[in-house]
mmCIF file of C-alpha atoms in Angstrom:
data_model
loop_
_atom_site.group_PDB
_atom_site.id
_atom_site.type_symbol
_atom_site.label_atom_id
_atom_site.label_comp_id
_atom_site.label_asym_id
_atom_site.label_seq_id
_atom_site.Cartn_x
_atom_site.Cartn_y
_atom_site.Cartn_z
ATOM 1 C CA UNK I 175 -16.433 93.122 -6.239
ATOM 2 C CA UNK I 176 -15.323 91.697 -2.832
ATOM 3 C CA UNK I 177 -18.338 89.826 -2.692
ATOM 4 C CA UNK I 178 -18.054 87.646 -5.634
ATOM 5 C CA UNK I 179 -14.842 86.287 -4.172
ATOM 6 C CA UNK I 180 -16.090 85.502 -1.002
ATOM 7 C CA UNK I 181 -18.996 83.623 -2.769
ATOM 8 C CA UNK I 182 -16.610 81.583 -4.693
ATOM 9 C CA UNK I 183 -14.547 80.556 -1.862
ATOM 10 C CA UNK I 184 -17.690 79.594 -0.402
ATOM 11 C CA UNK I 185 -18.864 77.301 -3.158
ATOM 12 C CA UNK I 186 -15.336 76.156 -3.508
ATOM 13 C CA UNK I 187 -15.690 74.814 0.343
ATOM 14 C CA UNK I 188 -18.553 73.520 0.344
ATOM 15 C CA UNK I 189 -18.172 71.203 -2.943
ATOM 16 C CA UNK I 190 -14.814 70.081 -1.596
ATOM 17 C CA UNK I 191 -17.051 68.588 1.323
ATOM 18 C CA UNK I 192 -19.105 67.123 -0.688
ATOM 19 C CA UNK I 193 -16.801 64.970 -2.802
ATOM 20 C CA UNK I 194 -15.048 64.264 0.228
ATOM 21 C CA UNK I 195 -18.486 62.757 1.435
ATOM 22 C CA UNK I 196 -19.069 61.209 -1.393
ATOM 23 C CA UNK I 197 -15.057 59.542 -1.250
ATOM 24 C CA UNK I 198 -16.292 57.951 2.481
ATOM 25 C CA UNK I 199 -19.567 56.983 1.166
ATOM 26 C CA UNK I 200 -17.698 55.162 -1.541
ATOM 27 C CA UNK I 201 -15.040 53.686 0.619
ATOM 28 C CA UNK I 202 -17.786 52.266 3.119
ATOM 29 C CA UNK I 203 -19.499 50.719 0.838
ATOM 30 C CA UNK I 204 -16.871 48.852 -0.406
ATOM 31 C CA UNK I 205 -15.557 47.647 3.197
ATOM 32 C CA UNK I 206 -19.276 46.334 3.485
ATOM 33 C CA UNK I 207 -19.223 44.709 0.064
ATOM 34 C CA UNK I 208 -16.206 42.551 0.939
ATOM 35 C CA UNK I 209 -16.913 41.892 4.557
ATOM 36 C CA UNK I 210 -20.607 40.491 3.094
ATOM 37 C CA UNK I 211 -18.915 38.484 0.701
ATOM 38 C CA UNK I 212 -16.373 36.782 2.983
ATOM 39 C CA UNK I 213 -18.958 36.557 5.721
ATOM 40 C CA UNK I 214 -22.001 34.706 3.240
ATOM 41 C CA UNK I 215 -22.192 31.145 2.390
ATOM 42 C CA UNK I 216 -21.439 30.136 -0.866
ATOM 43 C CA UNK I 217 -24.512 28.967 -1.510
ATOM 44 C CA UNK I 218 -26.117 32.449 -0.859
ATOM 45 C CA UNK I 219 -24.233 33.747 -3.551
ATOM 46 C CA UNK I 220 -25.749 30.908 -6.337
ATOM 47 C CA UNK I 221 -24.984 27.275 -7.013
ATOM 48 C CA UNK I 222 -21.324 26.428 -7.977
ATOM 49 C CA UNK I 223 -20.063 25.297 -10.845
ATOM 50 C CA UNK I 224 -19.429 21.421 -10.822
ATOM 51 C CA UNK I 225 -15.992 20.303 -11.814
ATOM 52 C CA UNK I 226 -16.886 18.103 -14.817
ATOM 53 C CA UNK I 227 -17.834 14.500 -14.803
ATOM 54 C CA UNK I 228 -15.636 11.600 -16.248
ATOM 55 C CA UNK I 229 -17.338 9.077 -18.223
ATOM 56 C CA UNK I 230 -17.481 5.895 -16.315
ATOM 57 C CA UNK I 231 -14.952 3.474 -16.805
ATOM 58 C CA UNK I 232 -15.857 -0.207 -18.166
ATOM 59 C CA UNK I 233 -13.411 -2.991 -17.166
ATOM 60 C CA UNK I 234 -12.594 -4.791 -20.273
ATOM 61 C CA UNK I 235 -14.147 -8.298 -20.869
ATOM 62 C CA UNK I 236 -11.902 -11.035 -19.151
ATOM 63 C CA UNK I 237 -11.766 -14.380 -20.966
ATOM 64 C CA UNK I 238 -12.715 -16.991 -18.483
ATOM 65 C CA UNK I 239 -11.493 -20.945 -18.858
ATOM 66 C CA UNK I 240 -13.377 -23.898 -17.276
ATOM 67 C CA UNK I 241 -11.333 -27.094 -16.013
ATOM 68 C CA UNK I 242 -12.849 -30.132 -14.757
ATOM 69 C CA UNK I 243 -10.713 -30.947 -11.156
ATOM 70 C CA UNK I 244 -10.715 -34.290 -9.520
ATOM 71 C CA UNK I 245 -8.972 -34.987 -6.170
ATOM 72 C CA UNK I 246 -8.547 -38.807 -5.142
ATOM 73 C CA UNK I 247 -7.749 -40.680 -2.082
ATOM 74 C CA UNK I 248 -5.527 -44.181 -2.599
ATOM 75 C CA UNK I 249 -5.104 -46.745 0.033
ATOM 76 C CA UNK I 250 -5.517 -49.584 1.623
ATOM 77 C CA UNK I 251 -7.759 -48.345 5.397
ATOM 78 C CA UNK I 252 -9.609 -45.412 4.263
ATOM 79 C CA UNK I 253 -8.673 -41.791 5.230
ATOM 80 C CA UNK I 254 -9.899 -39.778 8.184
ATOM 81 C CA UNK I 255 -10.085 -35.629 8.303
ATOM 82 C CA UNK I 256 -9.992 -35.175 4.366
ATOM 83 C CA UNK I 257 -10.165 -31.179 3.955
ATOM 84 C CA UNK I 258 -10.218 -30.276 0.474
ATOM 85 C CA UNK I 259 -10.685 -27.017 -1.281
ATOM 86 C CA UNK I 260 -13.377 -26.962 -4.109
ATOM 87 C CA UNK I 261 -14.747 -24.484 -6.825
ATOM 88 C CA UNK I 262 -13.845 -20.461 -5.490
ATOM 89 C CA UNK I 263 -11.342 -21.907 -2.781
ATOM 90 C CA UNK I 264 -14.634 -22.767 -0.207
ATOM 91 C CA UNK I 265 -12.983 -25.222 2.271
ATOM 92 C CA UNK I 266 -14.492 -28.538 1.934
ATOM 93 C CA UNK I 267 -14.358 -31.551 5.075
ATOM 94 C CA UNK I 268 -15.134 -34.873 5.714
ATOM 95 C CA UNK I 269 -14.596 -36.961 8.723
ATOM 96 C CA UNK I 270 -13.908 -40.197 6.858
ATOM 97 C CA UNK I 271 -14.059 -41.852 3.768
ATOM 98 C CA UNK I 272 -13.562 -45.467 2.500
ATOM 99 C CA UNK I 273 -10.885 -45.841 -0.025
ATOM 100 C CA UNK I 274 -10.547 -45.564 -3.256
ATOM 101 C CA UNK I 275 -12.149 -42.151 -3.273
ATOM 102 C CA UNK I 276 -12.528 -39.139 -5.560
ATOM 103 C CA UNK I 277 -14.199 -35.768 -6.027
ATOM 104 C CA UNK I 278 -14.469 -33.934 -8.853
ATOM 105 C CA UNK I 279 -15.879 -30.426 -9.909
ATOM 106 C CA UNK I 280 -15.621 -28.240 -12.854
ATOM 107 C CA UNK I 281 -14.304 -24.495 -11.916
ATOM 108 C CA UNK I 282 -14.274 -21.385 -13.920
ATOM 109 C CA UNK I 283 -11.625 -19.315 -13.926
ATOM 110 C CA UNK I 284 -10.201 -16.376 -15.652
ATOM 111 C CA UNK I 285 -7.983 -16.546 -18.382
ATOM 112 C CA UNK I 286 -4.008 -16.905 -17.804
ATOM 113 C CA UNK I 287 -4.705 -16.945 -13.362
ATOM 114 C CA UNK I 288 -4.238 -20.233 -11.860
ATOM 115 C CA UNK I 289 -6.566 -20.568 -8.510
ATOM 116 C CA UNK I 290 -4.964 -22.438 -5.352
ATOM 117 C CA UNK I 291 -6.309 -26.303 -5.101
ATOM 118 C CA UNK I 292 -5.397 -28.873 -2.623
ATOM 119 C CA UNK I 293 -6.837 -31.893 -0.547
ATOM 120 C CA UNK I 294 -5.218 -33.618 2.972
ATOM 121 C CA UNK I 295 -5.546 -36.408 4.603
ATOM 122 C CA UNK I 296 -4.937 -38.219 7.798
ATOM 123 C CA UNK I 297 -3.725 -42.267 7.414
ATOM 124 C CA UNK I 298 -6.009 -44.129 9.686
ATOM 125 C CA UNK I 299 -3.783 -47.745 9.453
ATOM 126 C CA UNK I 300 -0.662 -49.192 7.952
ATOM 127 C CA UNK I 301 0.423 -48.860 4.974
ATOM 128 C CA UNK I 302 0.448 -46.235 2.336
ATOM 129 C CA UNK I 303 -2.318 -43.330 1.893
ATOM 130 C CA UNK I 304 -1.836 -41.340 -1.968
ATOM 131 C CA UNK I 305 -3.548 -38.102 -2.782
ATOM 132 C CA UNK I 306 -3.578 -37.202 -5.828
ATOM 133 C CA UNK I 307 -4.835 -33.773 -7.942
ATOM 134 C CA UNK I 308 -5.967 -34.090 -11.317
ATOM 135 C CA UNK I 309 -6.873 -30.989 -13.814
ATOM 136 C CA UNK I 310 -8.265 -31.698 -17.119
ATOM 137 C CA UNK I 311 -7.187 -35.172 -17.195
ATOM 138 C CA UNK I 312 -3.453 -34.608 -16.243
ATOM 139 C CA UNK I 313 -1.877 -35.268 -13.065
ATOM 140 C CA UNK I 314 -0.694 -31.859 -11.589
ATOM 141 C CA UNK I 315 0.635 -33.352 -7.883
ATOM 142 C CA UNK I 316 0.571 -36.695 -6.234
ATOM 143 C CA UNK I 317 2.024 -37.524 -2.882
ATOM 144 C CA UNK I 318 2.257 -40.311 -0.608
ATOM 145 C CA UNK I 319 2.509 -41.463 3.342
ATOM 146 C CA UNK I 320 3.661 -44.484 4.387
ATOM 147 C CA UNK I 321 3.694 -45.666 8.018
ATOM 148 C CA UNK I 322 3.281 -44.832 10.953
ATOM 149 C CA UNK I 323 -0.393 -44.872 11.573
ATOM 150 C CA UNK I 324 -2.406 -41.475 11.894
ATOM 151 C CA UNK I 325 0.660 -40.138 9.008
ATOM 152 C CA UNK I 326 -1.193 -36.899 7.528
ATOM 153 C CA UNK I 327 -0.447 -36.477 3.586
ATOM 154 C CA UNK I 328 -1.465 -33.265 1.651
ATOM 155 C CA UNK I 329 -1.517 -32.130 -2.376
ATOM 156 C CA UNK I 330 -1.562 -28.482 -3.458
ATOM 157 C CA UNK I 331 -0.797 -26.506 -6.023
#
């Protein structure tokens, strides 16, 4: 009956070796599961998900207002370097112009925004040189040089 004993220690060994294999087996193959995963792109590992997309925002409609502008020149010699801003603020010149003189364009603008206008002028003799900005048939600035000669007069609003 010694035997059987022996046998069964035996058997008890060896199986305790082989779940202890079994536990490293295990345990490596779960250090090289996370060092692959860490180590792989992310596109290895499938496309990602894409953070939804917002539906595109439309500006609301802005109410745009035309007004008919008119910039004159009044005086008795003319005017010499007349700069003048015109429709979308483009920066107009002319070297010299006989007097009475006027310009006039029609600009659209949006609703409630008023858009910078002006117009100078140099005096090329005596006496007085008037500019004068006009917006829909109303007088919005008017200003006037008088002597000396070469006097430069400007309107803006």
């Amino acid at each position: 009956m010694i035997r059987p004993a022996v046998k069964d220690r035996r058997d008890c060994a060896a199986r305790a070796r082989s779940a202890g294999s079994v536990v490293v087996v295990l345990g490596v193959l779960a250090a090289a599961f996370a060092v692959t995963s860490s180590i792989v792109p992310r596109s290895a590992r499938g496309p990602a998900k894409e953070p939804p997309v917002a539906a595109p925002v439309v500006p609301a409609a802005v109410r745009a207002v035309s007004h008919t502008v008119v910039y004159e020149l009044l005086g008795a010699h003319g005017a010499r370097n007349v700069t003048y801003t015109a429709a979308g603020s483009a920066l107009t010149q002319r070297s010299e112009v006989t007097t009475p003189w006027s310009v006039s364009f029609t600009e659209s603008v949006p609703a409630g925004r008023t858009p910078f206008r002006s117009i100078a002028a140099r005096n090329p003799g005596p006496g007085e040189l008037r500019c004068r900005i006009v917006v829909d048939g109303a007088v919005v600035v008017e200003k006037a040089v008088q002597e000396p000669e070469q006097a430069f007069v400007s309107c803006a609003v």
